[in-house]
Amino acid sequence: MSEPHSIAVIVAHPDDDAYGCAGSIALHETDPGFKFILVIATDGGAGLIADGIPATPETLGAWRRGESVRAWQAHGRMPDRHVWLDYADGGLHLVEPGELEDRVRRILLEERPQVVATFGPDGITGHRDHIAIGRAADAAFH
């Protein structure tokens, strides 16, 4: 049996986790030594509603939470721990300095993942939520 290995994916919104690591995580579908921790800071409830999605501005956050679960089911590899930090979508940059970092740090200390995946300094798209969670995850890791 191989050495156990783990990853914590720390993102701002449901679906951000698909940017670069979902396929790699899916490769571990049947690996009993693999632990996957997913941390999502907001429910994405302030996002755009695509045509055909049965959600309203009031229900979009709940829809996106369910969509996150369904996406990982489709990948075949559910997170071993799925944490929702429950911050307001679009407002991570307004969170008290250190608070977001401290919450992420606690999870990292509890789980001790070998790999932490998050956004780089530009947040990939320049989105303020992506930048804030990436900065907090980097600080928490260090």
C-alpha positions as a Markdown table, in Angstrom:
| # | Residue | x | y | z |
|---|---|---|---|---|
| 1 | Met | 0.0 | 0.0 | 0.0 |
| 2 | Ser | 1.3 | 3.5 | -0.8 |
| 3 | Glu | 1.9 | 6.3 | 1.7 |
| 4 | Pro | -1.3 | 8.2 | 2.6 |
| 5 | His | -1.5 | 11.5 | 0.9 |
| 6 | Ser | -3.9 | 14.5 | 1.2 |
| 7 | Ile | -4.8 | 17.8 | -0.4 |
| 8 | Ala | -6.8 | 20.8 | 0.8 |
| 9 | Val | -8.4 | 22.9 | -1.9 |
| 10 | Ile | -9.3 | 26.3 | -0.6 |
| 11 | Val | -11.4 | 28.5 | -2.9 |
| 12 | Ala | -13.9 | 31.3 | -2.9 |
| 13 | His | -17.0 | 29.9 | -4.7 |
| 14 | Pro | -18.6 | 26.6 | -5.6 |
| 15 | Asp | -17.1 | 25.7 | -9.0 |
| 16 | Asp | -13.7 | 27.4 | -8.4 |
| 17 | Asp | -12.4 | 24.1 | -7.4 |
| 18 | Ala | -12.8 | 22.9 | -11.0 |
| 19 | Tyr | -10.2 | 25.4 | -12.3 |
| 20 | Gly | -7.2 | 23.2 | -12.0 |
| 21 | Cys | -7.4 | 20.3 | -9.7 |
| 22 | Ala | -10.8 | 18.5 | -10.1 |
| 23 | Gly | -9.5 | 16.1 | -12.7 |
| 24 | Ser | -6.4 | 15.3 | -10.7 |
| 25 | Ile | -8.5 | 14.6 | -7.6 |
| 26 | Ala | -10.8 | 12.4 | -9.6 |
| 27 | Leu | -7.8 | 10.2 | -10.5 |
| 28 | His | -7.9 | 9.2 | -6.8 |
| 29 | Glu | -11.4 | 7.9 | -6.9 |
| 30 | Thr | -10.5 | 4.5 | -5.6 |
| 31 | Asp | -7.4 | 5.4 | -3.6 |
| 32 | Pro | -8.1 | 4.5 | 0.1 |
| 33 | Gly | -5.0 | 6.4 | 1.2 |
| 34 | Phe | -6.1 | 9.7 | -0.4 |
| 35 | Lys | -7.8 | 12.4 | 1.7 |
| 36 | Phe | -9.5 | 15.4 | 0.0 |
| 37 | Ile | -10.4 | 18.5 | 2.0 |
| 38 | Leu | -12.5 | 21.1 | 0.2 |
| 39 | Val | -12.9 | 24.6 | 1.8 |
| 40 | Ile | -15.3 | 27.0 | 0.0 |
| 41 | Ala | -15.5 | 30.6 | 1.5 |
| 42 | Thr | -18.9 | 31.6 | 0.0 |
| 43 | Asp | -22.0 | 30.0 | -1.5 |
| 44 | Gly | -21.6 | 32.0 | -4.7 |
| 45 | Gly | -25.1 | 33.4 | -4.2 |
| 46 | Ala | -24.3 | 36.8 | -5.8 |
| 47 | Gly | -23.3 | 35.3 | -9.1 |
| 48 | Leu | -25.0 | 35.3 | -12.4 |
| 49 | Ile | -27.8 | 32.9 | -13.1 |
| 50 | Ala | -27.3 | 31.0 | -16.3 |
| 51 | Asp | -30.2 | 30.4 | -18.6 |
| 52 | Gly | -32.0 | 27.2 | -17.7 |
| 53 | Ile | -30.9 | 27.2 | -14.1 |
| 54 | Pro | -34.0 | 26.9 | -11.8 |
| 55 | Ala | -32.8 | 29.5 | -9.3 |
| 56 | Thr | -33.6 | 33.0 | -8.3 |
| 57 | Pro | -31.3 | 35.6 | -6.6 |
| 58 | Glu | -32.7 | 34.4 | -3.3 |
| 59 | Thr | -32.1 | 30.7 | -4.0 |
| 60 | Leu | -28.9 | 30.8 | -6.0 |
| 61 | Gly | -26.6 | 30.2 | -3.1 |
| 62 | Ala | -28.4 | 27.0 | -2.1 |
| 63 | Trp | -28.5 | 25.9 | -5.7 |
| 64 | Arg | -24.7 | 26.3 | -6.0 |
| 65 | Arg | -24.1 | 24.4 | -2.8 |
| 66 | Gly | -26.0 | 21.5 | -4.2 |
| 67 | Glu | -24.3 | 21.9 | -7.6 |
| 68 | Ser | -21.0 | 21.6 | -5.8 |
| 69 | Val | -22.0 | 18.3 | -4.3 |
| 70 | Arg | -23.4 | 17.0 | -7.5 |
| 71 | Ala | -20.2 | 17.9 | -9.4 |
| 72 | Trp | -18.0 | 15.9 | -7.0 |
| 73 | Gln | -20.5 | 13.0 | -7.2 |
| 74 | Ala | -20.1 | 13.1 | -11.0 |
| 75 | His | -16.3 | 13.2 | -10.7 |
| 76 | Gly | -16.6 | 10.1 | -8.5 |
| 77 | Arg | -14.6 | 11.5 | -5.6 |
| 78 | Met | -16.4 | 13.3 | -2.9 |
| 79 | Pro | -14.5 | 15.4 | -0.4 |
| 80 | Asp | -13.6 | 13.7 | 2.9 |
| 81 | Arg | -14.3 | 17.0 | 4.5 |
| 82 | His | -16.3 | 19.8 | 2.9 |
| 83 | Val | -16.2 | 23.1 | 4.8 |
| 84 | Trp | -18.4 | 26.1 | 3.9 |
| 85 | Leu | -17.1 | 29.2 | 5.6 |
| 86 | Asp | -20.4 | 31.0 | 4.9 |
| 87 | Tyr | -19.0 | 34.5 | 4.0 |
| 88 | Ala | -21.0 | 36.8 | 1.8 |
| 89 | Asp | -20.3 | 36.3 | -1.9 |
| 90 | Gly | -18.4 | 39.3 | -3.3 |
| 91 | Gly | -17.4 | 40.5 | 0.2 |
| 92 | Leu | -14.3 | 38.4 | 1.1 |
| 93 | His | -12.1 | 41.5 | 0.7 |
| 94 | Leu | -14.2 | 43.2 | 3.5 |
| 95 | Val | -13.6 | 40.5 | 6.1 |
| 96 | Glu | -11.7 | 41.7 | 9.2 |
| 97 | Pro | -8.0 | 41.3 | 8.6 |
| 98 | Gly | -6.7 | 38.0 | 9.9 |
| 99 | Glu | -10.2 | 36.5 | 10.4 |
| 100 | Leu | -10.2 | 34.6 | 7.1 |
| 101 | Glu | -6.6 | 33.6 | 7.6 |
| 102 | Asp | -7.3 | 32.3 | 11.1 |
| 103 | Arg | -10.3 | 30.2 | 10.0 |
| 104 | Val | -8.2 | 28.6 | 7.2 |
| 105 | Arg | -5.2 | 28.1 | 9.5 |
| 106 | Arg | -7.4 | 26.1 | 12.0 |
| 107 | Ile | -8.5 | 23.8 | 9.2 |
| 108 | Leu | -5.0 | 23.3 | 8.0 |
| 109 | Leu | -3.8 | 22.5 | 11.5 |
| 110 | Glu | -6.6 | 20.0 | 12.0 |
| 111 | Glu | -6.1 | 18.3 | 8.7 |
| 112 | Arg | -2.3 | 18.7 | 8.0 |
| 113 | Pro | -2.6 | 18.2 | 4.2 |
| 114 | Gln | 0.5 | 17.5 | 2.2 |
| 115 | Val | -0.7 | 19.8 | -0.6 |
| 116 | Val | -2.7 | 23.0 | -0.4 |
| 117 | Ala | -4.2 | 24.3 | -3.6 |
| 118 | Thr | -5.7 | 27.8 | -3.9 |
| 119 | Phe | -5.5 | 31.0 | -6.1 |
| 120 | Gly | -2.3 | 32.8 | -6.9 |
| 121 | Pro | -2.0 | 36.6 | -6.3 |
| 122 | Asp | -4.1 | 37.6 | -9.3 |
| 123 | Gly | -6.9 | 35.2 | -8.4 |
| 124 | Ile | -6.8 | 33.8 | -12.0 |
| 125 | Thr | -9.5 | 36.2 | -13.1 |
| 126 | Gly | -8.8 | 39.2 | -10.8 |
| 127 | His | -11.9 | 38.5 | -8.8 |
| 128 | Arg | -11.6 | 40.1 | -5.3 |
| 129 | Asp | -13.0 | 37.0 | -3.6 |
| 130 | His | -10.4 | 34.8 | -5.3 |
| 131 | Ile | -7.6 | 37.2 | -4.4 |
| 132 | Ala | -8.7 | 37.4 | -0.7 |
| 133 | Ile | -9.0 | 33.6 | -0.2 |
| 134 | Gly | -5.8 | 32.9 | -2.0 |
| 135 | Arg | -4.0 | 35.5 | 0.2 |
| 136 | Ala | -5.6 | 34.1 | 3.3 |
| 137 | Ala | -4.7 | 30.5 | 2.4 |
| 138 | Asp | -1.1 | 31.4 | 1.6 |
| 139 | Ala | -0.7 | 33.3 | 4.9 |
| 140 | Ala | -2.3 | 30.4 | 6.8 |
| 141 | Phe | 0.0 | 27.9 | 5.2 |
| 142 | His | 3.1 | 29.9 | 5.9 |
